[in-house]
XYZ file of C-alpha atoms in Angstrom:
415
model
C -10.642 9.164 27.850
C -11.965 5.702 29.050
C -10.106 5.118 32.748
C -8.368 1.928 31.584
C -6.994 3.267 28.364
C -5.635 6.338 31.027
C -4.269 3.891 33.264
C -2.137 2.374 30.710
C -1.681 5.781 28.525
C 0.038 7.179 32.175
C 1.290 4.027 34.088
C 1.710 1.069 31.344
C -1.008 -1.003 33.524
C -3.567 -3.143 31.704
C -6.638 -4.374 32.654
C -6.976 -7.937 32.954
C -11.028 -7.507 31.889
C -10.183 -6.106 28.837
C -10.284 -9.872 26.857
C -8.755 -7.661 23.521
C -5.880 -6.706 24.934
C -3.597 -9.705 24.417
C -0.589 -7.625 24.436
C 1.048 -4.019 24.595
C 0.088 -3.616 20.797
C -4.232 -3.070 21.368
C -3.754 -0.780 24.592
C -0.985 1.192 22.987
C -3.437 1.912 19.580
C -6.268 2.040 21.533
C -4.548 5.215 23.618
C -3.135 6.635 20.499
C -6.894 6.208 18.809
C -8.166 7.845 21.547
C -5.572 10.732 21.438
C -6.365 11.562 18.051
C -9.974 11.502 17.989
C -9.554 13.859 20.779
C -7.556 16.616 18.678
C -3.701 14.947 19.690
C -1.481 15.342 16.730
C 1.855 13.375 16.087
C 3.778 16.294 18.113
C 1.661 16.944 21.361
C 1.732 12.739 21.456
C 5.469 12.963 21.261
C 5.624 15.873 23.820
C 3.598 13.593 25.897
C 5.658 10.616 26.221
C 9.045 11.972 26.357
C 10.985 12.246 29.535
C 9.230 14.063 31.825
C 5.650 14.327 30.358
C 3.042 12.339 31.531
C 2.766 9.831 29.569
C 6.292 8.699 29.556
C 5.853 5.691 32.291
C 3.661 4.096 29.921
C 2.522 4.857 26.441
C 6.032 5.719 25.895
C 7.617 2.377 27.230
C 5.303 0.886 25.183
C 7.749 2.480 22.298
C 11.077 2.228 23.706
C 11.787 -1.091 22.327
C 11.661 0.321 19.144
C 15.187 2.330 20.234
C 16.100 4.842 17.396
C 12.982 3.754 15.101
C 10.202 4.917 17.746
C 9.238 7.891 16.308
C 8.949 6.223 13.137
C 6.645 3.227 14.893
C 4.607 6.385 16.989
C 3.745 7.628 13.265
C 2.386 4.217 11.563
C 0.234 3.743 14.720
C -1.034 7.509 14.111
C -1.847 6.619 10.153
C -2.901 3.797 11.210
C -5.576 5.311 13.850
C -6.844 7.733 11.254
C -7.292 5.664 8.583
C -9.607 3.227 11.506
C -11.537 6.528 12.621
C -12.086 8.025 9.170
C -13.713 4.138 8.155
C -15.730 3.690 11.521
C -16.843 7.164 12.527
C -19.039 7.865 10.134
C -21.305 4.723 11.007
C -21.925 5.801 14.994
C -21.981 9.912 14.019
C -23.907 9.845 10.828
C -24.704 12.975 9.109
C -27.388 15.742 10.028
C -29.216 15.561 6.163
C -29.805 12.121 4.222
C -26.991 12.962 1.773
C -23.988 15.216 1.990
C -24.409 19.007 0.747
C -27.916 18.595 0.187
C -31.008 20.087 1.942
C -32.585 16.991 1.138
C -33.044 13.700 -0.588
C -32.673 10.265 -0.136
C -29.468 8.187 -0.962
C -29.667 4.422 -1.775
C -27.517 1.803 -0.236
C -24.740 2.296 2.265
C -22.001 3.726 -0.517
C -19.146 3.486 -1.054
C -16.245 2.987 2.773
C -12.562 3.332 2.550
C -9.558 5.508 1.988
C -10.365 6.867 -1.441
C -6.744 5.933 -2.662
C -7.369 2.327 -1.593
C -10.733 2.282 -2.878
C -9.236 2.934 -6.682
C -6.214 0.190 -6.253
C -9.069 -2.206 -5.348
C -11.412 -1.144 -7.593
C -8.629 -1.429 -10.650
C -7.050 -4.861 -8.791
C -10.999 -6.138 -9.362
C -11.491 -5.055 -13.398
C -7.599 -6.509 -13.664
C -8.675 -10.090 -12.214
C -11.898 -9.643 -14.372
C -10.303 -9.775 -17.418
C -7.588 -12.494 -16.531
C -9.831 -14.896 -14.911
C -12.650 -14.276 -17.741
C -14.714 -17.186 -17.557
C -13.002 -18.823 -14.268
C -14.632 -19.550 -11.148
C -12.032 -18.829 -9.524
C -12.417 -15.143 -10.161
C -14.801 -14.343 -7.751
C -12.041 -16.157 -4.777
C -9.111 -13.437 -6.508
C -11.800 -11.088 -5.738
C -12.197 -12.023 -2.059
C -8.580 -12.252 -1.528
C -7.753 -8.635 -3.478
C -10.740 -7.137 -0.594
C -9.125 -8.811 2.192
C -5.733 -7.665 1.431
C -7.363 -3.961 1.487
C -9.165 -4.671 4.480
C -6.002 -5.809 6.340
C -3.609 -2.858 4.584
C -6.312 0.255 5.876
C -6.673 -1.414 9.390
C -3.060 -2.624 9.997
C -0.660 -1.620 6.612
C 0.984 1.657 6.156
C 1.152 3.587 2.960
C 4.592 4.890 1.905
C 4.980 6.983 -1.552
C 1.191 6.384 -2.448
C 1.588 2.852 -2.094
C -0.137 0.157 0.376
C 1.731 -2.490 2.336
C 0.464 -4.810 3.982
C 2.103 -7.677 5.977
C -0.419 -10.247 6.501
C -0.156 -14.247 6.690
C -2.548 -17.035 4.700
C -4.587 -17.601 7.783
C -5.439 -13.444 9.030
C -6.240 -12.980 5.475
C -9.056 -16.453 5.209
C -10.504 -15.163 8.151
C -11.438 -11.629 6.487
C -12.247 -13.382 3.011
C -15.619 -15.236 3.935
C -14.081 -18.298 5.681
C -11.894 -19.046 2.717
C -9.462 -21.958 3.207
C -6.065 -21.074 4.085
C -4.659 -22.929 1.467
C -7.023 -21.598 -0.839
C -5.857 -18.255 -0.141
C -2.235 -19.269 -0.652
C -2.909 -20.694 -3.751
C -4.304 -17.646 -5.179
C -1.287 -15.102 -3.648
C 1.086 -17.419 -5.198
C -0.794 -17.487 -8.872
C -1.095 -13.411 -8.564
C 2.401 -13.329 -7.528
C 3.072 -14.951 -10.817
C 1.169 -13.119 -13.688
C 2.187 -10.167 -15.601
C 0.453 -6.987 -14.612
C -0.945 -8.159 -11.081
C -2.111 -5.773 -8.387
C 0.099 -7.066 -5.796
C 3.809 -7.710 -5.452
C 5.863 -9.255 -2.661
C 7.539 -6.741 -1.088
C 9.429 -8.898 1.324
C 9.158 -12.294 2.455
C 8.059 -14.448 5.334
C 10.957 -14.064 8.155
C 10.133 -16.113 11.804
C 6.835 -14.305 12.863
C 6.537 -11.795 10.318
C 4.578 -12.466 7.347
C 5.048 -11.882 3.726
C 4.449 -7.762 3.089
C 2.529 -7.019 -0.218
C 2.425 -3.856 -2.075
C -0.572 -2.937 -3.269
C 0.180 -1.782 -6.917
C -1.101 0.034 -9.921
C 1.367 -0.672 -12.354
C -1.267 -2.163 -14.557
C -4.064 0.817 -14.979
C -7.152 -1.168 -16.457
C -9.544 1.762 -14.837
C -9.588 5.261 -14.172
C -13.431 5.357 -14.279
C -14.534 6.534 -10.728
C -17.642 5.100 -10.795
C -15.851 1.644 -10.276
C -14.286 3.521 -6.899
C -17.594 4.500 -5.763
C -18.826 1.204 -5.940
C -16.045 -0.439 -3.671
C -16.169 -0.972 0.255
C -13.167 -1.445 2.155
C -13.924 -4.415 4.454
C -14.016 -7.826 5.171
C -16.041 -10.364 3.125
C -19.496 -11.301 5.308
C -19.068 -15.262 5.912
C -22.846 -15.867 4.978
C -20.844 -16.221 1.025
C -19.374 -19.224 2.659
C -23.200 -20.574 2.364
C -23.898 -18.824 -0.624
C -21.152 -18.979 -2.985
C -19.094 -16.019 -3.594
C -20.126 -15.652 -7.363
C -23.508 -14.223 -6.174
C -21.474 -11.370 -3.980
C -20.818 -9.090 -6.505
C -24.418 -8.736 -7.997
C -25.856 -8.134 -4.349
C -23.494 -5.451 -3.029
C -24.432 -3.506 -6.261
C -28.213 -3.815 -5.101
C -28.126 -3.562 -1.920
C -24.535 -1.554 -0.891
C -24.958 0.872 -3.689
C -28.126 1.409 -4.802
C -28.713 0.041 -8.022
C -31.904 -1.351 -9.309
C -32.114 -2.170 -13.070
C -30.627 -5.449 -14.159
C -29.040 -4.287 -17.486
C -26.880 -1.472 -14.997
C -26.198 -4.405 -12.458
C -24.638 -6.537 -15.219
C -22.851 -3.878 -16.545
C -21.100 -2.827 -13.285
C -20.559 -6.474 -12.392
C -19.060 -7.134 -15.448
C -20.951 -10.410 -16.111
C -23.094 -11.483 -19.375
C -27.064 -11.334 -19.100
C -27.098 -14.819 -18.697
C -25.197 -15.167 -15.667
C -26.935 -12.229 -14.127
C -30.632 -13.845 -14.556
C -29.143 -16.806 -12.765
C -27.407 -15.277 -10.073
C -30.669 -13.155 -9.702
C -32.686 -16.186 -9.486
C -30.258 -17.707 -6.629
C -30.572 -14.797 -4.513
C -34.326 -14.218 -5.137
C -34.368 -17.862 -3.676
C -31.973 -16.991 -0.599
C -34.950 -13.894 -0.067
C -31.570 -11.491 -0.056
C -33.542 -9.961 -3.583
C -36.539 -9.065 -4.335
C -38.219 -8.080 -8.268
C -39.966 -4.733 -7.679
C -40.788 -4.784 -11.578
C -39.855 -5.713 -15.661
C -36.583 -5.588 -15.255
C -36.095 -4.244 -11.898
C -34.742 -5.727 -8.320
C -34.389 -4.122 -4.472
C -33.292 -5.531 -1.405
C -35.077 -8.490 -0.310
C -36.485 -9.130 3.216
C -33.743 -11.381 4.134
C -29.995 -10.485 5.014
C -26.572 -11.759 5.290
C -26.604 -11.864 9.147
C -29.943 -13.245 9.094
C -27.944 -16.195 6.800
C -25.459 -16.259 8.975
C -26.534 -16.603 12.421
C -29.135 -19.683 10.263
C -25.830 -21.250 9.747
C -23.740 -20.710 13.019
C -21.256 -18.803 11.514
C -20.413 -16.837 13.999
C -19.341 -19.821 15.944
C -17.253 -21.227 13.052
C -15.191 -17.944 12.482
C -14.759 -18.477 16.442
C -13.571 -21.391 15.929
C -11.323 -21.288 13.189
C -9.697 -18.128 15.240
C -9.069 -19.694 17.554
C -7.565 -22.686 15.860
C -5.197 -19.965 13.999
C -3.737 -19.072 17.489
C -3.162 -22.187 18.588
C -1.212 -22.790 15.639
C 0.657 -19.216 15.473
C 1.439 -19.852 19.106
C 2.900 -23.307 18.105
C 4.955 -21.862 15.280
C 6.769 -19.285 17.860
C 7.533 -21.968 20.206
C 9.061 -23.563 17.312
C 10.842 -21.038 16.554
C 11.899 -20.025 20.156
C 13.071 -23.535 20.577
C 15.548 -24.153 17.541
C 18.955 -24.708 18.416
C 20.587 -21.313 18.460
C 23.803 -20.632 15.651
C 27.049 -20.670 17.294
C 28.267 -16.679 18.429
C 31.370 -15.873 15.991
C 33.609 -14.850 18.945
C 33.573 -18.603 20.187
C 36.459 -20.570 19.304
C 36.201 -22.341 15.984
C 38.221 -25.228 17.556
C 35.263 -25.694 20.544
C 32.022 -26.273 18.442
C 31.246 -29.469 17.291
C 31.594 -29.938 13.655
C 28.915 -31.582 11.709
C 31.663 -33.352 9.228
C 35.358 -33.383 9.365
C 36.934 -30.273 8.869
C 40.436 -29.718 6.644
C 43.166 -27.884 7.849
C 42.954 -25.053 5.548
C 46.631 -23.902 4.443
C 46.396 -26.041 1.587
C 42.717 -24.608 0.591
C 44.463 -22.819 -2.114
C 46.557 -25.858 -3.670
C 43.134 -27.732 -3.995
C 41.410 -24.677 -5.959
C 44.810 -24.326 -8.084
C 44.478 -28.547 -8.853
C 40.925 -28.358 -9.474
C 41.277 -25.642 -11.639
C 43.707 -27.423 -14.030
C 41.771 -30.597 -14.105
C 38.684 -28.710 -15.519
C 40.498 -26.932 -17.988
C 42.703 -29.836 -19.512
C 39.178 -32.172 -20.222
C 37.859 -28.296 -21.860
C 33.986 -27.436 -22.017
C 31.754 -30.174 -22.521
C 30.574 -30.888 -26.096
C 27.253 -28.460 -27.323
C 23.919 -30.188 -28.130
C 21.999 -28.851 -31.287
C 19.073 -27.775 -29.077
C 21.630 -26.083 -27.214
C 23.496 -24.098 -30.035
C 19.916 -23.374 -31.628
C 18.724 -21.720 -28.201
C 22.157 -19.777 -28.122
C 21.765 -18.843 -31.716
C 17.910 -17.603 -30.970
C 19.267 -15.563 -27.892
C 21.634 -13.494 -30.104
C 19.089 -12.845 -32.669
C 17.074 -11.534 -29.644
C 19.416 -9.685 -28.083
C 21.390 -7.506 -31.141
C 18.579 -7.309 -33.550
C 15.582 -7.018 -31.805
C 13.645 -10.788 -33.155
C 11.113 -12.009 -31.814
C 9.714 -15.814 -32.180
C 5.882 -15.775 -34.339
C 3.629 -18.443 -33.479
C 2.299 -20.279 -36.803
C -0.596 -19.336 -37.788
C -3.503 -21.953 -37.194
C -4.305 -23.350 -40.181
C -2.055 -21.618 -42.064
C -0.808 -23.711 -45.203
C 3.403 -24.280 -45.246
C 5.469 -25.263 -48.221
C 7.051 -28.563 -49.046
């Protein structure tokens, strides 16, 4: 184990050089990471930060302000540690052969990255938001924000009953979307929130710091084809679409993340007419991220997203734009730190300052009882027609089941 992560694993120190570790939060995962990769299981941790074991002076202060609920916060940051190794391994310890359980062979693209479970919520969240935003532009933005909130639930969610959460504000999420607008990403979580059948629902809402928590759903099965899984990557939209356009995403992951080469299987597995393939080709053939290797056929061109990217400064932008985020988190919790605390119910009632006069109170009941008789000698006020129709349409609903028909367009009605 690194010496620093030691240091604070045994004695709670941090290192000042360490420019990640902004807080307790990135040393304490990075020990924990560290202890798993190394064999540690959620036991031997927890025998190694009690009272007496070596670890207690600092990994396990780190927990003690979670009182009763530490063991509880000791096993998200385990998940959570897993899920990050079992998505970032692979890449630095590839494997021996070309392809898995094969003494030979070549495999095209990078392939599919993510927990598998996550993989088929996104994968179904994607074929959902095809066919409601058929047509739309906007599609290809609910795509970006459905990936980011994956992204965001495997690196810092938890999953409870087979279900994602994530808790993750409008600015983490533009960030990990391909430099989306923060307001554009808002506007689509509040339109998803909305429709019938979405992927997502709010779990819990915004409270001081913490952000709104979203479960990632699949109470609206559109796929159980696992192609569609194997064709999904867990991680955050490349900012070069910010250039680009992130209607030409889709089409190039297919070519260039997973292999495949012939237009008519691109279009298919994109979901988009032929039309709007040849087009989005022709726009990426032009960016040099495509090339045609023959009738029919495409491979990846000679340019890439980074080489887009670093074109356009990018990197510098997303800089930016974090850093602006902070700034503004940081002024939001000095906002909040700063409002004028409630008044502690053991103080005397008769002490605080009231913002408007204040009746005595015996006679609370008195005013209630003359209220009350006023309202009831005057009676109910009179019902509309629109009103009593609505009523009348309610009932019929309710007891027997109707249901209101649309006319028919064009459809001929009597006189």
């Amino acid at each position: 184990m690194p010496a620093d992560v030691a240091a604070y694993a045994e004695k709670g120190i941090r290192n000042p050089q360490r420019d990640t570790w902004q807080s307790h939060h990135e040393p304490r995962m990075s020990v924990i990471t560290h202890a798993v990769w190394r064999g540690h299981t959620h036991a031997s941790i927890r025998d190694l930060i009690a009272p007496g074991g070596p670890w207690h002076d600092g990994l396990g202060r780190a927990y003690q302000r979670y009182h009763t609920r530490a063991d509880d916060a000791l096993g998200r940051d385990i998940t959570k540690a897993l899920n990050w190794l079992s998505t970032n391994l692979p890449k630095s310890h590839p494997p021996r052969h070309k392809t898995q359980n094969s003494p030979g062979g070549q495999q095209q693209g990078r392939g599919p990255c993510g927990p598998r479970s996550l993989r088929e919520w996104l994968a179904n969240a994607m074929r959902w938001a095809d066919h409601e935003y058929a047509g739309k532009r906007v599609r290809w933005t609910v795509h970006a924000v459905l990936q980011a909130l994956a992204y965001h639930a495997v690196t810092s969610g938890e999953q409870r009953s087979g279900v994602w959460l994530t808790g993750v504000g409008g600015r983490s999420l533009s960030l990990a979307t391909g430099l989306l607008s923060p307001d554009t990403v808002w506007r689509v979580l509040a339109d998803l929130r909305e429709r019938p059948g979405s992927p997502i629902v709010l779990a819990r809402h915004h409270v001081g710091l913490d952000a709104d928590t979203y479960a990632l759903t699949r109470q609206n099965i559109v796929t159980n084809d696992p192609a569609h899984a194997q064709r999904i990557r867990i991680e955050p939209v490349h900012p070069a679409w910010f250039i680009l356009g992130h209607h030409l995403r889709r089409v190039h992951e297919l070519i260039t993340d997973h292999g495949l080469t012939r237009k008519a299987d691109i279009y298919t597995a994109a979901g988009i007419p032929r039309s709007t393939g040849d087009t989005a080709i022709a726009d990426l053939q032009t960016a040099g991220l495509v090339t045609t290797t023959g009738r029919g056929t495409v491979a990846p061109g000679p340019t890439t997203l980074d080489d887009i990217a670093a074109a356009h400064h990018l990197a510098e932008i997303s800089h930016e734009r974090a850093e602006l985020y902070r700034t503004e988190r940081t002024q939001w919790r000095d906002r909040l730190n700063h409002q004028t605390p409630q008044p502690h119910p053991t103080e005397d009632p008769e002490t605080i300052e009231q913002p408007y006069p204040v009746t005595a109170g015996h006679n609370d009941h008195d005013d209630h009882d003359a209220w009350l008789d006023s309202v009831m000698a005057t009676g109910p006020p009179p019902m509309d027609d629109i009103a009593l129709e609505r009523e009348i349409i309610d009932m019929t609903t309710e007891l027997l089941g109707a249901r209101i028909i649309s006319p028919v367009p064009g459809a001929v009605t009597a006189t």
